[in-house]
Short mmCIF file of C-alpha atoms in Angstrom, two decimals:
data_model
loop_
_atom_site.label_atom_id
_atom_site.label_comp_id
_atom_site.label_asym_id
_atom_site.label_seq_id
_atom_site.Cartn_x
_atom_site.Cartn_y
_atom_site.Cartn_z
CA SER A 1 4.49 -12.37 24.50
CA PRO A 2 2.38 -10.49 22.03
CA VAL A 3 3.87 -7.50 20.41
CA PHE A 4 1.80 -4.32 20.25
CA SER A 5 2.22 -0.65 20.06
CA ILE A 6 2.09 1.33 23.55
CA GLU A 7 2.19 4.61 21.59
CA TYR A 8 -1.63 5.22 22.37
CA GLY A 9 -2.07 3.29 25.59
CA ASP A 10 -0.87 -0.01 26.96
CA GLY A 11 -2.54 -2.07 24.32
CA SER A 12 -4.65 -3.96 26.85
CA GLY A 13 -7.88 -3.62 25.01
CA SER A 14 -9.69 -2.63 21.96
CA GLU A 15 -11.37 0.68 21.22
CA ARG A 16 -13.98 1.73 18.82
CA CYS A 17 -13.36 5.28 17.62
CA LEU A 18 -14.78 7.67 15.08
CA VAL A 19 -11.79 8.98 13.33
CA THR A 20 -11.85 12.68 13.13
CA ASN A 21 -9.38 15.31 12.04
CA GLY A 22 -6.43 15.69 14.57
CA MET A 23 -7.76 12.98 17.03
CA THR A 24 -5.46 10.66 19.05
CA PRO A 25 -6.79 7.08 19.27
CA THR A 26 -6.88 6.60 22.83
CA GLN A 27 -9.39 5.21 25.26
CA ASP A 28 -10.43 8.68 26.07
CA SER A 29 -11.36 9.56 22.52
CA SER A 30 -13.10 6.19 21.77
CA TYR A 31 -16.89 5.75 21.99
CA GLU A 32 -16.61 2.19 23.20
CA HIS A 33 -14.03 0.45 25.22
CA LEU A 34 -14.38 -3.37 24.63
CA GLY A 35 -11.49 -4.88 26.60
CA GLU A 36 -9.78 -7.79 25.18
CA VAL A 37 -11.02 -8.94 21.83
CA ASN A 38 -10.19 -11.87 19.71
CA MET A 39 -9.64 -10.40 16.15
CA GLY A 40 -9.42 -13.96 14.69
CA ALA A 41 -13.04 -14.61 15.82
CA PRO A 42 -15.78 -14.17 13.20
CA SER A 43 -18.12 -12.57 15.95
CA SER A 44 -15.46 -9.79 16.32
CA LEU A 45 -15.65 -8.78 12.52
CA TYR A 46 -19.50 -9.17 12.51
CA ASN A 47 -19.92 -7.04 15.56
CA PHE A 48 -17.48 -4.49 14.49
CA ALA A 49 -19.21 -3.93 11.05
CA THR A 50 -22.84 -4.08 12.13
CA ASP A 51 -22.13 -1.75 14.97
CA ALA A 52 -20.30 0.79 12.42
CA PHE A 53 -22.76 0.54 9.68
CA GLN A 54 -25.80 1.02 11.94
CA ARG A 55 -24.20 3.68 14.09
CA PHE A 56 -22.81 5.74 11.03
CA GLN A 57 -25.31 5.14 8.46
CA ALA A 58 -24.35 5.81 4.98
CA ASP A 59 -25.55 5.33 1.34
CA LYS A 60 -22.33 3.57 0.48
CA THR A 61 -20.24 1.17 2.51
CA CYS A 62 -16.67 -0.07 2.61
CA LEU A 63 -15.31 -2.61 5.01
CA VAL A 64 -11.33 -2.87 5.33
CA LEU A 65 -9.68 -5.72 7.02
CA TRP A 66 -6.08 -4.98 8.18
CA ASP A 67 -3.50 -7.48 9.52
CA HIS A 68 -1.41 -10.36 8.36
CA GLY A 69 -2.86 -12.56 5.42
CA MET A 70 -2.05 -16.11 4.32
CA ASN A 71 -4.44 -16.56 1.35
CA TRP A 72 -7.07 -19.37 1.58
CA TYR A 73 -4.74 -21.63 3.51
CA GLY A 74 -4.03 -19.35 6.36
CA GLY A 75 -6.78 -16.80 6.30
CA CYS A 76 -6.11 -13.39 7.68
CA CYS A 77 -6.20 -11.26 10.97
CA VAL A 78 -3.91 -13.31 13.18
CA ASP A 79 -4.68 -12.73 16.83
CA LEU A 80 -1.32 -13.25 18.69
CA SER A 81 -3.00 -13.01 22.13
CA SER A 82 -5.62 -15.54 21.27
CA SER A 83 -3.58 -18.48 20.37
CA ASN A 84 -2.98 -17.08 16.84
CA ASP A 85 -6.46 -17.59 15.91
CA THR A 86 -7.31 -16.32 12.45
CA LEU A 87 -10.35 -15.57 10.23
CA THR A 88 -10.47 -18.54 7.99
CA THR A 89 -12.13 -18.36 4.48
CA ASP A 90 -15.17 -20.15 5.90
CA GLU A 91 -15.44 -17.57 8.78
CA LEU A 92 -14.86 -14.49 6.38
CA ARG A 93 -17.92 -15.77 4.24
CA SER A 94 -20.18 -16.44 7.34
CA SER A 95 -19.41 -13.10 8.66
CA ALA A 96 -19.75 -11.26 5.49
CA LEU A 97 -23.26 -13.08 4.95
CA ALA A 98 -24.37 -12.22 8.53
CA ILE A 99 -23.29 -8.57 8.16
CA THR A 100 -25.27 -8.25 4.86
CA ASN A 101 -28.44 -9.75 6.45
CA VAL A 102 -28.26 -7.21 9.22
CA ASN A 103 -27.36 -4.32 6.75
CA GLY A 104 -30.32 -5.14 4.52
CA GLY A 105 -28.01 -5.20 1.58
CA ARG A 106 -24.57 -5.99 0.25
CA ILE A 107 -21.32 -3.94 1.36
CA ASP A 108 -20.34 -1.87 -1.76
CA VAL A 109 -16.54 -2.48 -1.30
CA ILE A 110 -14.60 -5.02 0.69
CA GLY A 111 -10.86 -4.39 0.95
CA VAL A 112 -8.43 -6.63 2.43
CA ASP A 113 -5.19 -4.73 3.47
CA CYS A 114 -3.32 -8.02 4.07
CA CYS A 115 -0.72 -10.08 2.28
CA LEU A 116 -1.57 -12.60 -0.61
CA MET A 117 -5.38 -12.16 -0.21
CA GLY A 118 -5.81 -11.16 -3.93
CA SER A 119 -6.81 -14.64 -5.08
CA MET A 120 -9.75 -16.22 -6.82
CA GLU A 121 -10.23 -18.41 -3.66
CA VAL A 122 -10.77 -15.45 -1.29
CA CYS A 123 -12.56 -13.04 -3.79
CA TYR A 124 -15.01 -16.04 -4.36
CA VAL A 125 -15.97 -16.57 -0.68
CA PHE A 126 -17.14 -12.91 -0.67
CA ARG A 127 -19.66 -13.60 -3.48
CA ASP A 128 -23.26 -12.19 -2.99
CA THR A 129 -21.79 -10.12 -0.14
CA CYS A 130 -20.18 -7.27 -1.73
CA ASP A 131 -20.02 -5.60 -5.13
CA ILE A 132 -16.27 -4.91 -5.37
CA TYR A 133 -13.34 -6.91 -4.00
CA ILE A 134 -9.90 -5.43 -3.36
CA GLY A 135 -6.86 -7.50 -2.59
CA SER A 136 -3.24 -7.95 -3.26
CA GLU A 137 -1.61 -10.99 -4.96
CA THR A 138 1.71 -10.42 -3.18
CA ALA A 139 3.00 -9.22 -0.01
CA ILE A 140 1.64 -5.91 1.45
CA PRO A 141 4.70 -4.16 3.23
CA LEU A 142 5.11 -1.78 6.03
CA GLU A 143 1.95 0.25 7.02
CA GLY A 144 -0.06 -1.32 4.13
CA TRP A 145 -2.57 1.16 2.50
CA PRO A 146 -1.79 4.91 2.62
CA TYR A 147 -5.11 5.74 4.42
CA ASP A 148 -4.44 9.51 4.25
CA ALA A 149 -3.92 9.65 0.64
CA VAL A 150 -6.98 7.20 0.09
CA PHE A 151 -9.45 9.21 2.20
CA GLN A 152 -8.62 12.82 1.23
CA PRO A 153 -10.07 12.20 -2.30
CA LEU A 154 -13.27 10.88 -0.58
CA VAL A 155 -13.44 13.89 1.59
CA ASP A 156 -13.01 16.07 -1.24
CA SER A 157 -15.49 14.21 -3.36
CA PRO A 158 -17.83 12.56 -0.94
CA TYR A 159 -20.43 11.59 -3.69
CA MET A 160 -18.03 9.42 -5.72
CA THR A 161 -19.06 6.07 -6.59
CA PRO A 162 -17.76 2.75 -5.07
CA GLU A 163 -16.15 2.00 -8.31
CA GLN A 164 -14.25 5.55 -8.29
CA PHE A 165 -13.37 4.84 -4.74
CA ALA A 166 -11.95 1.43 -5.46
CA LYS A 167 -9.72 3.11 -8.37
CA VAL A 168 -8.49 5.74 -5.69
CA ILE A 169 -7.49 3.07 -3.32
CA VAL A 170 -5.65 0.91 -6.02
CA SER A 171 -3.79 3.86 -7.59
CA GLU A 172 -2.82 5.62 -4.40
CA TYR A 173 -1.41 2.31 -2.80
CA ALA A 174 1.16 1.72 -5.62
CA LEU A 175 2.09 5.35 -5.55
CA SER A 176 2.96 5.41 -1.91
CA TYR A 177 5.72 2.96 -2.48
CA GLU A 178 7.16 4.55 -5.61
CA GLU A 179 10.23 5.73 -3.66
CA THR A 180 10.92 2.23 -2.29
CA SER A 181 12.27 -1.08 -3.67
CA TRP A 182 9.25 -3.00 -2.46
CA TYR A 183 7.19 -4.85 -5.06
CA VAL A 184 3.64 -4.07 -4.66
CA THR A 185 0.48 -4.59 -6.52
CA LEU A 186 -3.17 -4.23 -5.64
CA SER A 187 -6.33 -4.78 -7.90
CA ALA A 188 -10.15 -4.29 -7.71
CA PHE A 189 -12.51 -6.68 -9.15
CA TRP A 190 -16.44 -7.02 -9.72
CA THR A 191 -17.25 -9.85 -7.23
CA ASP A 192 -20.24 -10.92 -9.28
CA SER A 193 -18.14 -11.20 -12.47
CA VAL A 194 -15.44 -13.14 -10.65
CA SER A 195 -17.89 -15.56 -9.13
CA THR A 196 -20.01 -16.09 -12.31
CA GLU A 197 -18.27 -15.36 -15.58
CA VAL A 198 -14.74 -15.99 -14.44
CA ALA A 199 -15.51 -19.09 -12.29
CA SER A 200 -17.44 -20.56 -15.21
CA ALA A 201 -14.59 -19.78 -17.63
CA LEU A 202 -12.18 -21.39 -15.20
CA THR A 203 -14.21 -24.64 -15.25
CA GLU A 204 -14.42 -24.58 -19.12
CA PHE A 205 -10.69 -24.19 -19.29
CA ALA A 206 -9.93 -26.75 -16.68
CA ASP A 207 -12.22 -29.36 -18.29
CA VAL A 208 -10.60 -28.77 -21.68
CA MET A 209 -7.12 -29.29 -20.25
CA LEU A 210 -8.42 -32.41 -18.40
CA SER A 211 -9.72 -33.96 -21.47
CA THR A 212 -6.20 -33.87 -23.00
CA THR A 213 -4.57 -37.24 -23.38
CA SER A 214 -1.52 -36.23 -25.39
CA PRO A 215 1.70 -36.30 -23.07
CA ASN A 216 3.02 -33.44 -25.37
CA ILE A 217 0.15 -31.18 -24.60
CA TRP A 218 0.51 -31.84 -20.79
CA GLY A 219 4.19 -30.98 -21.21
CA ARG A 220 3.29 -27.54 -22.83
CA ILE A 221 0.69 -27.01 -20.03
CA ALA A 222 3.69 -27.62 -17.44
CA ALA A 223 5.92 -25.34 -19.55
CA ALA A 224 3.18 -22.70 -19.38
CA ARG A 225 3.08 -22.98 -15.49
CA THR A 226 6.83 -22.68 -15.36
CA ALA A 227 6.56 -19.55 -17.35
CA THR A 228 3.77 -17.95 -15.30
CA LEU A 229 4.37 -15.33 -12.72
CA ASP A 230 3.87 -16.85 -9.25
CA PHE A 231 3.91 -15.64 -5.80
CA ASP A 232 5.64 -16.75 -2.75
CA THR A 233 3.79 -17.43 0.60
CA ILE A 234 4.46 -17.36 4.32
CA ILE A 235 2.79 -20.40 6.01
CA ASP A 236 2.53 -20.96 9.67
CA GLY A 237 5.09 -18.33 10.17
CA SER A 238 7.80 -20.33 8.72
CA SER A 239 10.26 -18.85 5.93
CA TYR A 240 9.03 -18.22 2.42
CA ASN A 241 7.89 -20.91 0.41
CA ASP A 242 8.11 -20.78 -3.38
CA GLY A 243 5.19 -20.31 -5.86
CA TYR A 244 2.00 -21.49 -4.22
CA ASN A 245 -0.04 -19.22 -6.32
CA ALA A 246 0.01 -18.39 -10.03
CA ASP A 247 -1.29 -15.28 -11.77
CA LEU A 248 -4.49 -16.82 -13.50
CA TYR A 249 -4.53 -14.48 -16.38
CA CYS A 250 -0.65 -14.99 -16.79
CA PHE A 251 -1.18 -18.64 -17.07
CA ALA A 252 -4.15 -18.52 -19.46
CA SER A 253 -1.98 -16.22 -21.73
CA GLU A 254 1.17 -18.59 -21.49
CA ALA A 255 -1.17 -21.60 -22.24
CA TYR A 256 -2.70 -19.70 -25.25
CA ASP A 257 0.86 -19.12 -26.63
CA ARG A 258 2.15 -22.63 -26.06
CA VAL A 259 -0.69 -25.06 -26.53
CA SER A 260 -1.65 -25.59 -30.10
CA THR A 261 -4.93 -27.29 -29.50
CA GLY A 262 -7.85 -25.02 -30.65
CA SER A 263 -10.23 -26.01 -27.68
CA VAL A 264 -7.60 -25.10 -25.18
CA ARG A 265 -6.75 -21.96 -26.88
CA ALA A 266 -10.34 -20.96 -27.13
CA ALA A 267 -10.93 -21.63 -23.45
CA ALA A 268 -7.87 -19.61 -22.43
CA SER A 269 -8.85 -16.69 -24.61
CA ASN A 270 -12.50 -17.01 -23.04
CA LEU A 271 -10.97 -16.93 -19.47
CA MET A 272 -8.65 -13.96 -20.31
CA ALA A 273 -11.75 -12.08 -21.50
CA ALA A 274 -13.77 -12.86 -18.48
CA LEU A 275 -11.03 -11.75 -16.19
CA GLU A 276 -10.67 -8.45 -18.32
CA HIS A 277 -14.40 -7.70 -17.83
CA ALA A 278 -14.11 -8.54 -14.21
CA ARG A 279 -11.25 -6.16 -13.33
CA ILE A 280 -12.04 -2.48 -12.30
CA ALA A 281 -8.39 -1.47 -11.61
CA SER A 282 -4.88 -2.65 -11.01
CA SER A 283 -1.75 -0.91 -10.03
CA ILE A 284 1.92 -2.15 -9.60
CA HIS A 285 5.08 -0.66 -8.48
CA SER A 286 8.30 -2.73 -9.04
CA ILE A 287 11.79 -2.31 -10.10
CA TYR A 288 11.71 -5.83 -11.63
CA LEU A 289 9.90 -5.62 -14.85
CA PRO A 290 8.53 -9.16 -15.03
CA TYR A 291 6.27 -8.32 -12.11
CA TYR A 292 4.32 -6.07 -14.46
CA ASP A 293 2.69 -9.29 -15.91
CA SER A 294 0.64 -9.38 -12.86
CA PHE A 295 -3.01 -8.95 -13.82
CA GLY A 296 -4.43 -9.05 -10.39
CA LEU A 297 -5.96 -12.47 -9.30
CA SER A 298 -3.83 -15.41 -8.25
CA ILE A 299 -4.97 -18.98 -8.11
CA PHE A 300 -3.72 -21.81 -5.97
CA TRP A 301 -1.14 -23.89 -7.94
CA PRO A 302 1.58 -25.05 -5.83
CA GLU A 303 5.05 -26.13 -7.30
CA GLN A 304 4.82 -29.21 -5.04
CA GLU A 305 1.73 -31.34 -4.24
CA LEU A 306 1.19 -29.56 -0.97
CA TYR A 307 -2.17 -28.62 0.50
CA LEU A 308 -3.94 -30.58 -2.29
CA ASP A 309 -5.73 -32.63 0.46
CA GLU A 310 -7.25 -29.40 1.92
CA TYR A 311 -7.83 -27.49 -1.07
CA PRO A 312 -11.03 -29.54 -2.28
CA SER A 313 -13.01 -28.15 0.72
CA GLN A 314 -12.59 -24.53 -0.48
CA ASP A 315 -15.83 -22.96 -2.02
CA LEU A 316 -13.99 -22.14 -5.32
CA ALA A 317 -12.86 -25.86 -5.66
CA GLU A 318 -16.16 -27.21 -4.79
CA ASP A 319 -17.79 -25.18 -7.56
CA THR A 320 -15.24 -25.43 -10.15
CA SER A 321 -13.02 -28.05 -11.86
CA TRP A 322 -9.82 -26.41 -10.96
CA ASP A 323 -9.04 -28.96 -8.06
CA GLU A 324 -9.58 -31.83 -10.30
CA PHE A 325 -7.25 -30.41 -12.80
CA LEU A 326 -4.50 -29.90 -10.25
CA VAL A 327 -5.00 -33.61 -9.12
CA ALA A 328 -4.74 -34.66 -12.71
CA PHE A 329 -1.65 -32.31 -13.37
CA TYR A 330 0.26 -33.93 -10.43
CA SER A 331 -0.52 -37.52 -11.57
CA LYS A 332 1.11 -36.96 -14.93
#
């Protein structure tokens, strides 16, 4: 049976509330009682966001998704009482586009308070729908973001820019785990920069590596991948699986150091510069120092040839050469 909190009611339905100081999130304090809602349905995300943005009109908007996340292959926001339905990347994109159409413009900040959603693939599906994207390359533990610490600075400075707010979210998140042994990282990126400059540099980098015929160079590329910080993944609720995602900046840096070919080094350098330009903020808390190599955006690169059949249908794979590079890499 689905597990839910009964601290504020029996968990039998969904409430829409305006959060105010000292309120208790019960049916009595909600402005709308929705009954049972499938949180894995794109219509639920669309209905919530359009209602909130129209009901509480603001100059700047921020939309946060909170729940379990499984990167592009699992999506996010699993609804246990709706046959484990999730929001897929296609559904995230269609919802975000529909919300912006009703909104009459982009959402300023989209943040995903879910595990493993700080990836090129997920950020890319939000292109043209938000200015800033915030996500974590790794797992998000416990309660997730510290919303009290995140919103207090906004209450104190309500005219801060979306960029300033994104920096607050990112820094307060890591700070809230300082007394723990959890490894946490959170990053904010300019969505336009990721979907144009970084994606273009990624294709250039992949194409240059694809054009390599030397087994020695492919061996060095493989060594660079082995040396790259990667991230575990929980798929289908099973145990952890190793290294499905590589930190993209970290890989470009390792390739730059290990591959002597001038064209590969130039493309790696260009990709790092594009990522540096796209990043607004990143914060890390870890007792394991190598995790500080994390730059903030992962990319799909499994240690085994898993999910390669499904990957080419992702927007990022369709629009860049990364999937072709992966197929070539595994054929060596």
